[in-house]
Amino acid sequence: MTRQYGQVKVYWGGSLAEQIEFLAKGIADLILTKDNIMSALMAESTHSYKPVIGYPAYSAFFISNTEKPRLSKSYFLDKKIGLLDYPTSRSGHILPKSAFKELDIDINALDITYLSSHQALRDRLAAGEVDIIASYWSEEDDKRFSKNYITPIANNVSGSKWYLKMSNNNTDLACAMQGVINQVAQLRTSSYFDKVDRYWQCEALPYGFVGEEDGH
């Protein structure tokens, strides 16, 4: 990476519109995004994006600290709800809002607090500042909350992936990126990041793309 890039620009926390622009125009050399967005924009075929590292599928839940959430309109109307202030997050934004729509609940009638991270959602829930949050469940949550007080919203939600623009068959760069991203993932405290999928064979020459079924 040092040899090939003299300068690196990082864009953090961009909106969905910015993410779409980066992919549609092929601006980003490396980007973290959802596979459904990548497919919708046909960015893999148009700009030769290939996955490098993928995070595992997960389930999304409504999580409470005092009772098991009920999927009913009357239940949510008098609750303080914490959602993620990131429109592309499925577990923290898209899926709970879809659940509210299915329950025929006007979003504007709900007391929703939007927060910047899944950790912030958990902190507010533990402090009693919100009654319910929407998020994934991790092993670390067993220490703070009860599995008796979670209600599934959706199962087997596909995780995000890091995609690298491979206009050239730059396998050295792909393997270097895979190694660095994997290192960063392992430094995270959440066990979720211990189970990343790797899509490149980088153990022995010749390096190569092994695809999404064999890249575990």
Rosetta silent file (secondary structure, phi, psi, omega in degrees, C-alpha in Angstrom):
SEQUENCE: MTRQYGQVKVYWGGSLAEQIEFLAKGIADLILTKDNIMSALMAESTHSYKPVIGYPAYSAFFISNTEKPRLSKSYFLDKKIGLLDYPTSRSGHILPKSAFKELDIDINALDITYLSSHQALRDRLAAGEVDIIASYWSEEDDKRFSKNYITPIANNVSGSKWYLKMSNNNTDLACAMQGVINQVAQLRTSSYFDKVDRYWQCEALPYGFVGEEDGH
SCORE:     score description
SCORE:     0.000 S_00000001
   1 L     0.000  -39.022  179.564    0.000    0.000    0.000 S_00000001
   2 L   -62.817  -39.654 -178.440    2.872    2.347    0.815 S_00000001
   3 L   -69.024  -34.902 -171.304    4.420    1.737   -2.603 S_00000001
   4 L   -94.411  -19.771 -177.982    1.198    2.267   -4.549 S_00000001
   5 L  -124.926  117.301  176.463   -0.416    5.139   -2.649 S_00000001
   6 L   -83.574  -23.638 -179.302    1.384    8.379   -1.882 S_00000001
   7 L  -146.797  137.858 -179.657   -1.704    9.910   -0.310 S_00000001
   8 L  -122.039  129.428  174.935   -4.835    8.416    1.226 S_00000001
   9 L  -109.572  130.444 -179.185   -8.123   10.276    1.715 S_00000001
  10 L  -114.524  129.139  175.855  -10.632    8.818    4.168 S_00000001
  11 L  -111.464  118.539 -172.338  -14.327    9.741    4.161 S_00000001
  12 L  -109.270  130.210  172.328  -16.011    8.753    7.433 S_00000001
  13 L    66.564   36.158  179.278  -19.723    8.294    8.059 S_00000001
  14 L   -67.883  156.380  178.879  -20.944    9.476    4.680 S_00000001
  15 L   -73.512  169.229  177.471  -24.661    9.530    3.920 S_00000001
  16 H   -60.199  -39.646  179.719  -26.335    6.967    1.688 S_00000001
  17 H   -61.921  -40.780  178.211  -26.446    9.550   -1.128 S_00000001
  18 H   -67.958  -39.421  178.680  -22.683   10.080   -0.850 S_00000001
  19 H   -61.858  -43.512  179.081  -22.082    6.350   -0.742 S_00000001
  20 H   -63.968  -41.093  178.877  -24.138    5.865   -3.896 S_00000001
  21 H   -63.318  -43.025 -179.879  -22.245    8.678   -5.654 S_00000001
  22 H   -61.886  -38.541 -178.865  -18.876    7.159   -4.701 S_00000001
  23 H   -78.555  -45.092 -176.931  -19.922    3.778   -6.068 S_00000001
  24 H   -62.083  -36.386 -179.383  -21.814    4.930   -9.149 S_00000001
  25 L   -95.004   -3.339  179.689  -18.903    7.096  -10.281 S_00000001
  26 L    67.192   31.209 -176.669  -16.206    4.707   -9.103 S_00000001
  27 L   -71.985  -41.321 -174.075  -14.622    7.398   -6.917 S_00000001
  28 L   -80.324  133.683  171.466  -13.708    5.125   -4.001 S_00000001
  29 L   -80.852  -33.347  179.104  -10.783    2.735   -4.289 S_00000001
  30 E  -139.278  131.675 -175.986  -11.889    0.988   -1.101 S_00000001
  31 E  -148.144  142.913  174.320  -15.364    1.214    0.419 S_00000001
  32 E   -98.134  120.139 -176.309  -17.439   -0.436    3.145 S_00000001
  33 E  -154.297  175.949  178.271  -20.976   -1.009    1.904 S_00000001
  34 L   -91.110  148.809 -178.654  -23.870   -3.448    1.731 S_00000001
  35 H   -66.437  -28.866  179.291  -24.057   -6.037   -1.024 S_00000001
  36 H   -68.988  -33.766  176.423  -27.584   -4.946   -1.978 S_00000001
  37 H   -69.348  -43.549  178.269  -26.342   -1.404   -2.681 S_00000001
  38 H   -59.320  -42.803 -179.437  -23.424   -2.756   -4.701 S_00000001
  39 H   -68.493  -41.571 -178.468  -25.781   -4.969   -6.726 S_00000001
  40 H   -61.690  -35.305 -179.402  -28.342   -2.226   -7.308 S_00000001
  41 L   -89.935   -3.952 -177.310  -25.660    0.054   -8.772 S_00000001
  42 L    51.338   36.310 -174.835  -24.000   -2.798  -10.706 S_00000001
  43 H   -71.238  -25.159  179.296  -20.717   -1.371   -9.429 S_00000001
  44 H   -65.007  -42.785 -179.871  -18.935   -4.735   -9.500 S_00000001
  45 H   -81.902  -34.327 -176.397  -19.259   -5.030  -13.266 S_00000001
  46 H   -74.387  -43.066 -174.885  -19.059   -1.300  -14.048 S_00000001
  47 H  -119.678   12.254  174.662  -16.038   -0.396  -11.919 S_00000001
  48 L    60.576   37.947  174.167  -14.550   -3.850  -11.190 S_00000001
  49 E   -74.872  138.112  175.092  -15.191   -3.788   -7.446 S_00000001
  50 E  -131.127  143.958  178.722  -14.418   -7.077   -5.696 S_00000001
  51 E   -68.509  144.822  178.630  -15.038   -8.008   -2.044 S_00000001
  52 E  -112.160  -53.922  178.813  -12.005   -8.175    0.228 S_00000001
  53 E  -133.682  138.131  176.890  -13.422   -8.800    3.705 S_00000001
  54 E  -125.172  140.701  176.598  -17.011   -9.557    4.679 S_00000001
  55 L   -91.900  149.470 -171.026  -18.652   -9.413    8.086 S_00000001
  56 L   -68.817  159.854  174.303  -20.989  -12.283    9.062 S_00000001
  57 L   -66.057  155.967 -175.873  -24.751  -12.396    8.760 S_00000001
  58 E  -149.932  173.263  175.117  -26.657  -11.487   11.902 S_00000001
  59 E  -109.362  150.586  178.318  -30.135  -11.089   13.375 S_00000001
  60 E  -108.200  143.335 -175.013  -31.811   -7.801   14.253 S_00000001
  61 E  -138.278  154.715  157.511  -33.761   -7.304   17.483 S_00000001
  62 E   -88.201  129.456 -176.269  -35.797   -4.914   19.550 S_00000001
  63 E  -121.950  131.211  176.442  -33.969   -4.909   22.898 S_00000001
  64 E  -122.661  167.679  179.221  -35.370   -3.776   26.245 S_00000001
  65 L  -110.378   -5.509 -173.724  -33.923   -3.712   29.747 S_00000001
  66 L  -129.401  -16.383 -178.822  -37.136   -4.340   31.692 S_00000001
  67 L  -164.983  164.958  178.044  -39.448   -6.568   29.614 S_00000001
  68 L   -79.466  120.029 -179.816  -39.749   -8.502   26.370 S_00000001
  69 L   -59.762  142.249  177.968  -40.876   -6.089   23.601 S_00000001
  70 L  -106.964  138.099  179.654  -44.197   -6.937   21.969 S_00000001
  71 L   -86.373   73.881  178.172  -44.774   -6.465   18.264 S_00000001
  72 L  -140.970  151.713 -177.867  -47.997   -4.500   18.579 S_00000001
  73 H   -61.655  -46.166 -176.703  -49.008   -0.953   17.695 S_00000001
  74 H   -64.167  -31.302 -177.302  -50.229   -0.079   21.194 S_00000001
  75 H   -65.072  -42.618 -173.169  -47.000   -1.300   22.782 S_00000001
  76 H   -81.128  -21.987 -171.923  -44.691    1.082   20.925 S_00000001
  77 H   -63.493  -27.744 -179.050  -46.823    4.211   21.085 S_00000001
  78 L  -111.311   21.949 -179.017  -45.913    5.072   24.680 S_00000001
  79 L  -107.211  149.446  171.365  -42.277    3.922   24.581 S_00000001
  80 E   -90.477  121.432 -169.595  -39.055    5.887   24.245 S_00000001
  81 E  -116.327  135.088  176.555  -37.231    4.266   21.333 S_00000001
  82 E  -106.203  123.405  176.272  -33.567    4.461   20.364 S_00000001
  83 E  -124.125  163.415 -179.793  -32.611    4.070   16.688 S_00000001
  84 E   -84.571  133.896  179.777  -29.374    4.542   14.828 S_00000001
  85 L   -84.283   57.855 -178.397  -28.936    7.857   13.012 S_00000001
  86 L  -149.757   98.854 -169.809  -27.598    6.096    9.937 S_00000001
  87 L   -59.742  -17.610  179.983  -30.187    5.397    7.195 S_00000001
  88 L   -92.686   -4.279  177.905  -28.224    2.494    5.669 S_00000001
  89 L   -74.708  122.353 -178.959  -28.037    0.527    8.939 S_00000001
  90 H   -76.308  -49.305 -176.198  -30.424   -2.374    8.661 S_00000001
  91 H   -70.817  -32.845 -174.218  -30.560   -3.525   12.292 S_00000001
  92 H   -99.400   -5.278 -175.741  -30.559   -0.031   13.800 S_00000001
  93 H  -144.781  -60.733 -172.184  -32.675    1.911   11.300 S_00000001
  94 H   -66.453  -51.853 -175.063  -34.170    0.222    8.227 S_00000001
  95 H   -66.520  -43.092  176.692  -35.608   -2.957    9.781 S_00000001
  96 H   -63.470  -37.864  178.291  -37.214   -1.356   12.863 S_00000001
  97 H   -66.668  -35.099  175.834  -38.830    1.300   10.687 S_00000001
  98 H   -65.092  -38.211  178.049  -40.109   -1.441    8.369 S_00000001
  99 H   -64.276  -41.218  177.606  -41.546   -3.216   11.414 S_00000001
 100 H   -62.076  -39.778  179.754  -43.322   -0.024   12.491 S_00000001
 101 H   -64.435  -41.373  178.871  -44.770    0.327    8.993 S_00000001
 102 H   -64.771  -29.135  178.004  -46.047   -3.262    9.053 S_00000001
 103 L   -86.246    5.361  179.367  -47.715   -2.512   12.385 S_00000001
 104 L    60.735   43.213  178.415  -49.384    0.545   10.799 S_00000001
 105 L  -104.894  129.015  174.238  -47.566    2.968   13.111 S_00000001
 106 L   -73.343  119.475 -178.304  -46.943    6.544   12.024 S_00000001
 107 H   -55.125  -36.762 -178.365  -43.224    7.154   12.640 S_00000001
 108 H   -66.729  -16.938 -179.833  -44.002   10.757   13.578 S_00000001
 109 H   -87.524   -6.122 -177.460  -46.195    9.534   16.435 S_00000001
 110 L   -95.531  150.439  176.372  -43.298    7.722   18.090 S_00000001
 111 E   -91.337   89.715 -174.244  -40.850    9.110   20.642 S_00000001
 112 E  -109.321  131.639  171.453  -37.611    8.273   18.800 S_00000001
 113 E  -108.934  125.120  179.597  -34.087    9.308   19.800 S_00000001
 114 E   -96.865  128.477 -176.926  -31.488    8.948   17.044 S_00000001
 115 E  -122.521  162.362 -168.061  -27.974    8.079   18.192 S_00000001
 116 L   -86.426  -10.861 -177.484  -24.640    7.882   16.423 S_00000001
 117 L  -155.677  161.646  175.914  -23.577    4.303   17.212 S_00000001
 118 H   -64.153  -34.196  178.152  -24.784    0.912   18.414 S_00000001
 119 H   -65.060  -41.145  178.006  -22.731    1.440   21.574 S_00000001
 120 H   -62.635  -37.577  176.047  -24.507    4.732   22.254 S_00000001
 121 H   -59.822  -45.063 -178.581  -27.848    2.925   21.900 S_00000001
 122 H   -65.660  -39.491 -179.975  -26.771    0.384   24.511 S_00000001
 123 H   -64.250  -41.960  179.093  -25.520    3.052   26.903 S_00000001
 124 H   -66.044  -38.529  179.111  -28.816    4.948   26.736 S_00000001
 125 H   -66.227  -44.631  179.764  -30.770    1.726   27.276 S_00000001
 126 H   -63.001  -32.948 -179.589  -28.638    0.713   30.272 S_00000001
 127 L   -82.022   -5.432  179.897  -29.082    4.198   31.758 S_00000001
 128 L    79.147   13.758 -178.451  -32.869    3.988   31.372 S_00000001
 129 L   -82.195  -18.954  169.771  -32.967    6.975   29.014 S_00000001
 130 L  -132.127  155.753 -179.183  -34.754    4.918   26.349 S_00000001
 131 L   -89.063  -32.731 -174.413  -37.091    1.945   26.815 S_00000001
 132 E  -143.180  143.833  169.940  -36.219    0.027   23.647 S_00000001
 133 E  -126.374  162.106  173.168  -33.442    0.020   21.079 S_00000001
 134 E  -114.877  125.485 -176.775  -33.105   -1.704   17.716 S_00000001
 135 E  -167.410 -174.037  170.415  -29.783   -3.410   17.120 S_00000001
 136 E   -91.467  170.956  177.092  -27.986   -6.752   16.754 S_00000001
 137 L  -113.456  131.694  178.880  -27.166   -8.990   19.723 S_00000001
 138 L  -121.900  165.891 -179.390  -23.566   -9.789   20.637 S_00000001
 139 H   -60.139  -33.048 -179.519  -21.968  -11.995   23.280 S_00000001
 140 H   -65.009  -24.681 -178.475  -20.952   -8.867   25.217 S_00000001
 141 H   -68.255  -22.056  178.026  -24.630   -7.936   25.618 S_00000001
 142 H   -60.404  -24.704 -178.248  -25.126  -10.921   27.947 S_00000001
 143 H   -78.548  -23.016 -174.322  -23.200   -8.959   30.589 S_00000001
 144 L  -112.134  -30.488 -172.838  -25.549   -5.944   30.499 S_00000001
 145 L  -130.217  175.792 -179.033  -28.930   -7.184   29.286 S_00000001
 146 L  -111.993  135.638  176.435  -31.145  -10.272   29.283 S_00000001
 147 H   -67.765  -15.980  175.526  -31.885  -12.472   26.271 S_00000001
 148 H   -69.864  -16.991 -174.979  -35.370  -12.867   27.732 S_00000001
 149 H  -111.993   36.212  173.972  -35.955   -9.221   26.828 S_00000001
 150 E  -124.757  145.867  179.028  -35.180   -9.300   23.107 S_00000001
 151 E  -129.136  122.595 -177.647  -37.643   -9.728   20.229 S_00000001
 152 E   -62.904  139.271  170.879  -36.449  -10.648   16.718 S_00000001
 153 E  -101.350  -44.429 -179.339  -37.117   -8.231   13.865 S_00000001
 154 E  -157.317  148.754  179.044  -35.299  -10.183   11.136 S_00000001
 155 E  -113.003  158.211  175.618  -32.920  -13.130   10.874 S_00000001
 156 E    54.248   48.083  176.009  -29.935  -13.836    8.626 S_00000001
 157 E   -80.969  125.630 -175.948  -29.319  -10.207    7.683 S_00000001
 158 L   -67.968  139.452 -179.953  -26.235  -10.046    5.457 S_00000001
 159 L   -78.921  169.089  177.045  -23.277   -8.144    6.884 S_00000001
 160 L   -73.806  162.553  178.330  -21.371   -5.298    5.245 S_00000001
 161 E  -135.462  148.547  169.747  -18.336   -5.911    3.047 S_00000001
 162 E   -87.947  126.261  178.593  -15.179   -4.042    2.166 S_00000001
 163 E  -114.610  137.830  177.777  -14.888   -3.713   -1.623 S_00000001
 164 E  -113.665  134.393  177.064  -11.705   -2.839   -3.526 S_00000001
 165 E   -75.221  117.313 -175.099  -11.733   -1.393   -7.036 S_00000001
 166 L  -113.676   62.100  177.670   -9.776   -3.884   -9.133 S_00000001
 167 L   -62.105  -33.733  173.895   -9.433   -2.162  -12.510 S_00000001
 168 L  -111.454  163.522  179.318   -6.104   -3.990  -12.768 S_00000001
 169 L   -81.386   63.450 -171.299   -5.298   -7.478  -11.522 S_00000001
 170 L   -88.593   70.992 -173.502   -3.574   -5.919   -8.527 S_00000001
 171 H   -68.010  -32.733  177.796   -3.500   -9.020   -6.311 S_00000001
 172 H   -60.553  -42.598 -179.956   -0.688   -7.736   -4.045 S_00000001
 173 H   -66.927  -42.872  179.784   -2.816   -4.738   -3.101 S_00000001
 174 H   -59.428  -42.921 -179.268   -5.923   -6.888   -2.534 S_00000001
 175 H   -69.676  -37.680  177.812   -3.996   -9.186   -0.186 S_00000001
 176 H   -64.072  -43.414  178.527   -2.415   -6.232    1.642 S_00000001
 177 H   -62.813  -43.558 -179.878   -5.852   -4.649    2.127 S_00000001
 178 H   -60.148  -41.645  179.680   -7.312   -7.935    3.322 S_00000001
 179 H   -65.197  -44.395 -178.388   -4.537   -8.282    5.900 S_00000001
 180 H   -67.008  -45.593 -179.159   -4.865   -4.741    7.236 S_00000001
 181 H   -63.754  -39.303  178.134   -8.673   -4.808    7.450 S_00000001
 182 H   -63.817  -40.380  177.650   -8.538   -8.171    9.193 S_00000001
 183 H   -60.806  -45.307 -179.985   -6.023   -6.807   11.718 S_00000001
 184 H   -62.872  -41.582  179.869   -8.256   -3.823   12.467 S_00000001
 185 H   -61.508  -40.637 -178.299  -11.280   -6.110   12.856 S_00000001
 186 H   -68.311  -22.067  179.083   -9.446   -8.303   15.370 S_00000001
 187 H   -78.103  -15.430  178.900   -8.633   -5.237   17.477 S_00000001
 188 L   -70.015  147.094 -176.934  -12.329   -4.549   17.977 S_00000001
 189 L   -77.460  -19.911 -177.786  -13.704   -5.683   21.326 S_00000001
 190 L   -77.289  135.837  178.004  -16.847   -7.223   19.827 S_00000001
 191 H   -67.326  -16.043  179.189  -16.737  -10.970   19.081 S_00000001
 192 H   -56.542  -36.221 -174.712  -18.749  -10.220   15.925 S_00000001
 193 H   -83.712   -0.202  177.029  -15.555   -9.177   14.145 S_00000001
 194 H   -78.928  -10.395 -171.084  -13.777  -12.457   14.939 S_00000001
 195 H  -116.483   40.003 -177.931  -15.704  -14.237   12.204 S_00000001
 196 L   -69.800  150.930  173.674  -14.841  -12.250    9.079 S_00000001
 197 E   -97.606  131.960  178.309  -14.980  -13.847    5.630 S_00000001
 198 E  -107.095  133.198 -173.969  -11.848  -13.447    3.486 S_00000001
 199 L  -107.044    5.824  179.676  -12.279  -13.499   -0.270 S_00000001
 200 E  -126.962  137.755  174.014   -8.627  -13.682   -1.373 S_00000001
 201 E   -87.835  110.974 -174.457   -6.119  -16.531   -1.147 S_00000001
 202 L  -125.002   14.221 -177.318   -2.981  -14.814    0.083 S_00000001
 203 L   -81.522  -33.667 -176.966   -1.106  -17.649    1.771 S_00000001
 204 L  -148.178  150.569  178.224    0.944  -18.789   -1.226 S_00000001
 205 L   -71.894  145.842   -3.351    1.704  -17.643   -4.744 S_00000001
 206 L   -81.556  138.781  174.804   -0.095  -17.134   -7.003 S_00000001
 207 L   -65.812  152.883  179.217   -2.470  -14.947   -4.993 S_00000001
 208 E  -170.346  162.648  178.589   -6.020  -14.918   -6.263 S_00000001
 209 E   -77.612  127.936 -177.946   -9.697  -14.240   -5.701 S_00000001
 210 L  -106.822   -1.944  174.877  -11.454  -17.286   -4.268 S_00000001
 211 L    86.319  179.868 -171.823  -14.992  -15.943   -4.352 S_00000001
 212 L   -90.686   -9.319  178.961  -17.712  -15.618   -1.769 S_00000001
 213 L   -96.266  -29.357 -175.719  -18.367  -19.313   -1.152 S_00000001
 214 L  -106.759    4.457 -171.878  -14.781  -20.471   -0.509 S_00000001
 215 L   -93.136   31.419 -177.688  -13.402  -17.339    1.128 S_00000001
 216 L   -89.291    0.000    0.000  -14.025  -18.222    4.794 S_00000001
